[in-house]
CSV table of C-alpha atoms in Angstrom, one decimal:
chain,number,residue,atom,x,y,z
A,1,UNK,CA,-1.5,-11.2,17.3
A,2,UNK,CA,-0.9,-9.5,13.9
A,3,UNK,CA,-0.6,-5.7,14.9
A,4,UNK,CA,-3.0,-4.0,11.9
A,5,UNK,CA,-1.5,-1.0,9.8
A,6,UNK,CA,-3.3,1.5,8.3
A,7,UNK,CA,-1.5,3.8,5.6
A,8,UNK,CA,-2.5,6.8,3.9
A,9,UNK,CA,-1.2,6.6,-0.3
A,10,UNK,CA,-1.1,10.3,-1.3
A,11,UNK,CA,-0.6,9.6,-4.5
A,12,UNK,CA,0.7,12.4,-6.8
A,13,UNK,CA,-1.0,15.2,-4.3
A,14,UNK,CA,0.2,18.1,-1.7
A,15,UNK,CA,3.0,20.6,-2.1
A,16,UNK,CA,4.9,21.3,1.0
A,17,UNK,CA,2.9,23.6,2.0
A,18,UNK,CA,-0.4,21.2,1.8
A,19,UNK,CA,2.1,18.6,3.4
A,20,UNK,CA,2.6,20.7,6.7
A,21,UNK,CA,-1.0,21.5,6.9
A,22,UNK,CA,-2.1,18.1,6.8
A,23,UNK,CA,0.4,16.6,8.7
A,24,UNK,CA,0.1,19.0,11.5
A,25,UNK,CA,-3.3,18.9,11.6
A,26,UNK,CA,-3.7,14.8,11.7
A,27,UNK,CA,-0.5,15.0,14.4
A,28,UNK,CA,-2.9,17.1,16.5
A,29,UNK,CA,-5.8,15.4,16.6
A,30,UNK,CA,-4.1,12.0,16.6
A,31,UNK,CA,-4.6,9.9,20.1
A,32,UNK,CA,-0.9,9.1,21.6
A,33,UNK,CA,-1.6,5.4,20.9
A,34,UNK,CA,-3.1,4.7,17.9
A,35,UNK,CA,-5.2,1.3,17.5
A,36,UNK,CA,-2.9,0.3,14.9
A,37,UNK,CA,0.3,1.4,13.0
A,38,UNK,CA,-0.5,4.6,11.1
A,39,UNK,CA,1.5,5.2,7.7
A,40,UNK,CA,1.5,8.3,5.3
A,41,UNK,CA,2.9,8.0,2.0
A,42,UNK,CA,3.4,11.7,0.7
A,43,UNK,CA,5.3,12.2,-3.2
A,44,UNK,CA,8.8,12.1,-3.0
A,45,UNK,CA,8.9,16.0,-2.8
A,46,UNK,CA,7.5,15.7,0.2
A,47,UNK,CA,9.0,13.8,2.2
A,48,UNK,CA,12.1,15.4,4.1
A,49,UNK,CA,9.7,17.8,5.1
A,50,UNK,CA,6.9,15.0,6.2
A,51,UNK,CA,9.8,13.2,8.3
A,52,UNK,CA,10.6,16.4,10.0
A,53,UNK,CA,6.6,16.4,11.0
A,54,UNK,CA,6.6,13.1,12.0
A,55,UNK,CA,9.2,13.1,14.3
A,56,UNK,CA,8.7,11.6,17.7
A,57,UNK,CA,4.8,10.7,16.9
A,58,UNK,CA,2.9,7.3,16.3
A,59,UNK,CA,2.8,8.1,12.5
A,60,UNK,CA,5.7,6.0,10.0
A,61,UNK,CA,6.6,7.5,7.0
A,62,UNK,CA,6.0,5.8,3.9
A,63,UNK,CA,7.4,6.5,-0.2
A,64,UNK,CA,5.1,5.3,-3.3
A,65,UNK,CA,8.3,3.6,-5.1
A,66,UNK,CA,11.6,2.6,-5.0
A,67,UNK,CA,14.0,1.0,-7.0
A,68,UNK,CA,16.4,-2.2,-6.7
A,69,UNK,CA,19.3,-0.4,-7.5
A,70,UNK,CA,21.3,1.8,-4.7
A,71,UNK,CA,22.8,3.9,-7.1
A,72,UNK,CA,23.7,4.0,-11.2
A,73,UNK,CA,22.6,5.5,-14.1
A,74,UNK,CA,18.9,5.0,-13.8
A,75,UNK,CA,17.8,8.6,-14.6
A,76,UNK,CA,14.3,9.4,-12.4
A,77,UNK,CA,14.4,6.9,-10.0
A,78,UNK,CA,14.7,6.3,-5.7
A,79,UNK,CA,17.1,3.9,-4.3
A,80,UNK,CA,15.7,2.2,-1.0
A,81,UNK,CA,19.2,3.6,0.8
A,82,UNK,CA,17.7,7.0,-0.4
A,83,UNK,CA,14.3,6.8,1.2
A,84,UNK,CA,16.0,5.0,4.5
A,85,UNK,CA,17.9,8.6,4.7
A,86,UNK,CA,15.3,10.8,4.4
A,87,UNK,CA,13.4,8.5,7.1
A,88,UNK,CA,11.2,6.4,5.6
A,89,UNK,CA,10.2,2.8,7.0
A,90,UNK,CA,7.6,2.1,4.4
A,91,UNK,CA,7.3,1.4,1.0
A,92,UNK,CA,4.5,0.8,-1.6
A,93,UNK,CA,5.5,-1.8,-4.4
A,94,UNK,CA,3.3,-2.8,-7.1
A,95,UNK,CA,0.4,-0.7,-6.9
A,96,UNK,CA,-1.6,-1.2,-9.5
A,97,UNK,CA,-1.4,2.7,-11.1
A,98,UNK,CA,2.4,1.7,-11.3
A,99,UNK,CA,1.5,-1.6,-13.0
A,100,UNK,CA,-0.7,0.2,-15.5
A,101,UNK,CA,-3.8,-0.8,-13.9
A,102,UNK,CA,-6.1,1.7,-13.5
A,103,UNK,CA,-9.9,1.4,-12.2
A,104,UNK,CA,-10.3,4.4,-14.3
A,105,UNK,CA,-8.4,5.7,-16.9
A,106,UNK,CA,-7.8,8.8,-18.3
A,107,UNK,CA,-10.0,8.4,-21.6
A,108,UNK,CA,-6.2,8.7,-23.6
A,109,UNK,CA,-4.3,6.3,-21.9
A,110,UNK,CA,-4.2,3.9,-24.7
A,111,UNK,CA,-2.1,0.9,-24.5
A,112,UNK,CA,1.5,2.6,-25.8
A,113,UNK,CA,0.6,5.3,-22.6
A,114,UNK,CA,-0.3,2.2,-20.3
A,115,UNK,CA,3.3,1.1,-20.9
A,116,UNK,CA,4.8,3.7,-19.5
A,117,UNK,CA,3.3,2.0,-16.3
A,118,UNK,CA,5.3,-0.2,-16.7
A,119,UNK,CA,5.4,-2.7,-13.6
A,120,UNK,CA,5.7,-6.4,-13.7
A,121,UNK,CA,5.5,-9.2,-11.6
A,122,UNK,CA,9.2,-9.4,-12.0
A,123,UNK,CA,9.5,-5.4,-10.9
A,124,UNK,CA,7.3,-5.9,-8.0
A,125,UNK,CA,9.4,-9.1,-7.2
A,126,UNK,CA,12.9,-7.1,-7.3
A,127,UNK,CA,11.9,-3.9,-5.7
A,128,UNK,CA,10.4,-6.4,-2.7
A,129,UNK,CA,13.5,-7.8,-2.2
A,130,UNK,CA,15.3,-4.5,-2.4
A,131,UNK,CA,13.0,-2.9,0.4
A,132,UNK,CA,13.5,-6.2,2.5
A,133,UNK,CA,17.2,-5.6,2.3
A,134,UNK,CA,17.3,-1.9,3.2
A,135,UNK,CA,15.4,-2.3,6.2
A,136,UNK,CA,11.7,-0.7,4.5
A,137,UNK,CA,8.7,-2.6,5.7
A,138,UNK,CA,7.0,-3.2,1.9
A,139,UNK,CA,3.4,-3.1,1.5
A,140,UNK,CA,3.0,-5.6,-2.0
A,141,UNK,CA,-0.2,-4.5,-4.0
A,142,UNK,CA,-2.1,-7.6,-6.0
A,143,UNK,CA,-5.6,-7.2,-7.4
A,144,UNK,CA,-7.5,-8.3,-10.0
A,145,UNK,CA,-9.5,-5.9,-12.7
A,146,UNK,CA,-12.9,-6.0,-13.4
A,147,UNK,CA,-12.4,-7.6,-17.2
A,148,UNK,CA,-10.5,-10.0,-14.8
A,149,UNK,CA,-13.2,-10.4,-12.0
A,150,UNK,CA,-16.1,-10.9,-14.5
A,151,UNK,CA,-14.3,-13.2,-16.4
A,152,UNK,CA,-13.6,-15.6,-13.1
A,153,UNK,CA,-10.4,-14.8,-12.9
A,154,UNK,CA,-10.3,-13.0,-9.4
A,155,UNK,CA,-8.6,-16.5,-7.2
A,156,UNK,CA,-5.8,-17.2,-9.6
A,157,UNK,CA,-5.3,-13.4,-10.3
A,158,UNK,CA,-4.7,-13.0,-6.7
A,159,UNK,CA,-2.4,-16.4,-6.3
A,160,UNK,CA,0.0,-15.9,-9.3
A,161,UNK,CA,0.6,-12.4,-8.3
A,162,UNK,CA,1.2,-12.7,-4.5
A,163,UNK,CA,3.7,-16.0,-5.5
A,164,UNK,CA,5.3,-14.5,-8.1
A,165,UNK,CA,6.3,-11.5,-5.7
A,166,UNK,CA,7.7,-14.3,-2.9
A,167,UNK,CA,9.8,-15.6,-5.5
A,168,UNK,CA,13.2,-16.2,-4.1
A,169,UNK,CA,12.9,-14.1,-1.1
A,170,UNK,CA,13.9,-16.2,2.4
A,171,UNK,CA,10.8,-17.6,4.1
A,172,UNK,CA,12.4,-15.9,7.0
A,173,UNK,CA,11.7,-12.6,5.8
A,174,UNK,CA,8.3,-12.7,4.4
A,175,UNK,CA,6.8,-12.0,7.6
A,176,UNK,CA,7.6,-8.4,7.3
A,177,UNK,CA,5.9,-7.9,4.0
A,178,UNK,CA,2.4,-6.4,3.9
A,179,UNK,CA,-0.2,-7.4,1.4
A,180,UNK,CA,-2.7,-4.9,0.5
A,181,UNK,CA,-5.6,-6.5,-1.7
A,182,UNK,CA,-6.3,-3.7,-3.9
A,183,UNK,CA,-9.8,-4.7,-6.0
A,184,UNK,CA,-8.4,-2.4,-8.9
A,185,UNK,CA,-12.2,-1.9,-10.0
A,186,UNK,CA,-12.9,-0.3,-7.1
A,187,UNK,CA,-9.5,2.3,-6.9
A,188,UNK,CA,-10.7,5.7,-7.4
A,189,UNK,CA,-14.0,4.9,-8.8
A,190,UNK,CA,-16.2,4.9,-5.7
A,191,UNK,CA,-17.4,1.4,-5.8
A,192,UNK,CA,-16.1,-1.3,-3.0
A,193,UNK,CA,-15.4,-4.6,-2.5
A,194,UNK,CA,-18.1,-6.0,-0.2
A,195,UNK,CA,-16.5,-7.0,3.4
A,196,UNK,CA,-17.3,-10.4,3.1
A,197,UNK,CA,-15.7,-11.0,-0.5
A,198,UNK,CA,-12.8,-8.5,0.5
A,199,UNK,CA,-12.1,-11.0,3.7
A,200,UNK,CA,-12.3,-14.1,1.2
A,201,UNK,CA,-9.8,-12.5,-1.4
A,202,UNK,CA,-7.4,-11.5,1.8
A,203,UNK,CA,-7.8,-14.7,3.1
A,204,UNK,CA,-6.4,-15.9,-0.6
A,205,UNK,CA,-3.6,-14.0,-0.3
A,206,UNK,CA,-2.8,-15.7,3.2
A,207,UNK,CA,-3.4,-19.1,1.6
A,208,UNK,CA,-0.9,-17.9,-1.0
A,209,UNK,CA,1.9,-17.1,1.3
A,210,UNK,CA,1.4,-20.4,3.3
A,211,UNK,CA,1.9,-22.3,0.3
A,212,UNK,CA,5.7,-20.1,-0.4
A,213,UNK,CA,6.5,-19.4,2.8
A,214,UNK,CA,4.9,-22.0,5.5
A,215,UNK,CA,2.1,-21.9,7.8
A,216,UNK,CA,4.0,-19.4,10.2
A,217,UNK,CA,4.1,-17.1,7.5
A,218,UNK,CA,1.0,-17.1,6.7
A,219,UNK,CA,-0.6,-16.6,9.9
A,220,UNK,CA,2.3,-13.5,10.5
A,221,UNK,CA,2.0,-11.7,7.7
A,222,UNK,CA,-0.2,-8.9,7.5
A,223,UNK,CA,-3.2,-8.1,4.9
A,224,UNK,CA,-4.5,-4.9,3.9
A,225,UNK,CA,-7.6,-3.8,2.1
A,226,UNK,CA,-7.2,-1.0,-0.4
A,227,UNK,CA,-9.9,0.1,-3.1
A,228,UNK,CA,-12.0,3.7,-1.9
A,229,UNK,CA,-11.7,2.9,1.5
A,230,UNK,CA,-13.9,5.6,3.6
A,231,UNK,CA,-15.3,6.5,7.0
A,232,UNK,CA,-18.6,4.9,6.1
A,233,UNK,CA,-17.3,1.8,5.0
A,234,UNK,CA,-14.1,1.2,7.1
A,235,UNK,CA,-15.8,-0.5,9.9
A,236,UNK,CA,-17.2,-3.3,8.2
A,237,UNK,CA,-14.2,-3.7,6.6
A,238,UNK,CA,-11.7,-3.6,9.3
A,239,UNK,CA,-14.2,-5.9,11.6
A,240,UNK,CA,-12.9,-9.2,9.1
A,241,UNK,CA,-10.9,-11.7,11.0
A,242,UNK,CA,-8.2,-11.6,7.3
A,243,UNK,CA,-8.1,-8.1,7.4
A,244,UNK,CA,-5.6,-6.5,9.0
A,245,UNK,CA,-5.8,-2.6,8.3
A,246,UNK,CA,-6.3,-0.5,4.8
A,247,UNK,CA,-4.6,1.4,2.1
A,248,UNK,CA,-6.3,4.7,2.0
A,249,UNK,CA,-6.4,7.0,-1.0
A,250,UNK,CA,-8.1,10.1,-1.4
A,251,UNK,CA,-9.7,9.9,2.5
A,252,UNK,CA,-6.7,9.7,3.3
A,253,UNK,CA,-5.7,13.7,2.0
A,254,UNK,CA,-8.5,14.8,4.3
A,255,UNK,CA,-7.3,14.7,8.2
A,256,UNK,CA,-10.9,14.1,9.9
A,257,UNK,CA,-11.6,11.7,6.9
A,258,UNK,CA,-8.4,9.4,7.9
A,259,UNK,CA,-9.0,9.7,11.2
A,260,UNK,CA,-12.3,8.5,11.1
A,261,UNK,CA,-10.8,5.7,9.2
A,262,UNK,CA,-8.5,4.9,12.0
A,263,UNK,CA,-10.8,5.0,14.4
A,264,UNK,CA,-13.1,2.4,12.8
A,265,UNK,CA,-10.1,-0.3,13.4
A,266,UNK,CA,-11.4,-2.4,16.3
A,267,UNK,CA,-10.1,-2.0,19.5
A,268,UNK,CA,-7.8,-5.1,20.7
């Protein structure tokens, strides 16, 4: 049985202060075994003081980035020995805001801002194998755009990005990646991904990784969904057999609102 995970992607949101407030309150109201693995990704700012909140509860702490590099001259950026020390176990790699991918973006972003997002397949592909080696459970984004779904490109989207981020890491290891299928037409924009076509595209990603890493693989890893994922939608979601848990956003700034999300995910 794949154990489902749930994780909460703050994005570029909360000060400390909005941290501990949030963090306390979902600690509180949080059952003593969860359904599922619960994850909170906070900004980088936050999370010394989010591991010290988490502490000897259910909830894993998660960072939005890393880098492959443990240390240089690389000016801005988070070594995965870095977030290990402050106690992370998660990582996100690849979302699509990182790769420049945005379901809506700000009406200046024009291409020469888009390349300041600058993540590639061959990022995504380095910073997985980083994470794998420092012990961080990565959660791998893929999606396709809506140019990209209309045009019928949804199935190879999904194939060439999940493969290219296997590339050259042991078939051993890909078991402890997590896919989250991120629809980036539906990220921040409040449309989503019907429940049976967000099981299909997961179920893509599964096929992908079988045909990298084995059958065994396939059938271990774990698949997210991730694109406005909310209390009144989470249910049908998390009911699909290739589903294995979400990537929250914004419901998941609002305590009640992940919660609610969590306790959507079907009891075993």
């Amino acid at each position: 049985m794949r154990r489902g995970v749930i994780a909460g992607n703050w994005k570029m949101h909360c000060t400390l202060e909005e941290t501990r407030r949030l963090l306390e309150e979902l600690v509180h109201r949080l059952e003593s075994q969860p359904p599922c693995e619960v994850v909170v990704c906070p900004p980088f700012t936050a999370l010394s003081t989010a591991a010290a909140l988490l502490r000897n509860t259910p909830v894993k702490l998660g960072a939005q980035d890393l880098f492959w590099k443990e240390k240089g001259a690389y000016t801005g950026q988070i070594a995965p020995g870095m977030l290990v020390d402050v106690g992370c176990e998660y990582v996100i790699v690849g979302h699509s805001e990182r790769r420049g991918r945005f379901g809506v973006p700000e009406p200046d972003f024009d291409a020469t801002i888009l390349a300041y997002f600058g993540e590639s397949d061959a990022t995504v592909n380095r910073k997985l194998r980083a994470a794998l080696t420092a012990g961080l459970t990565p959660i791998c984004c893929v999606g396709e755009t809506l140019a990209e779904r209309q045009a019928g490109q949804t199935d190879a989207v999904i194939r060439t990005q999940t493969r290219a981020a296997l590339e050259g890491i042991d078939k051993a290891e890909v078991p402890r990646i997590v896919f989250a299928y991120e629809p980036v037409w539906a990220i921040g924009t409040g449309e989503v991904c019907a429940a049976a076509e967000a099981n299909r595209v997961c179920g893509l990603i599964r096929a992908a990784v079988g045909e990298v890493a084995g059958a065994d693989a396939a059938a271990a890893v774990r698949v997210q969904y991730g694109g406005s994922v909310k209390p009144e939608n989470a249910a049908d979601l998390l009911a699909q057999p290739e589903i294995d848990g979400a990537l929250v956003g914004g419901a998941s700034l609002k305590a009640a609102d992940f919660l609610a999300i969590l306790h959507a995910y079907p009891a075993s």
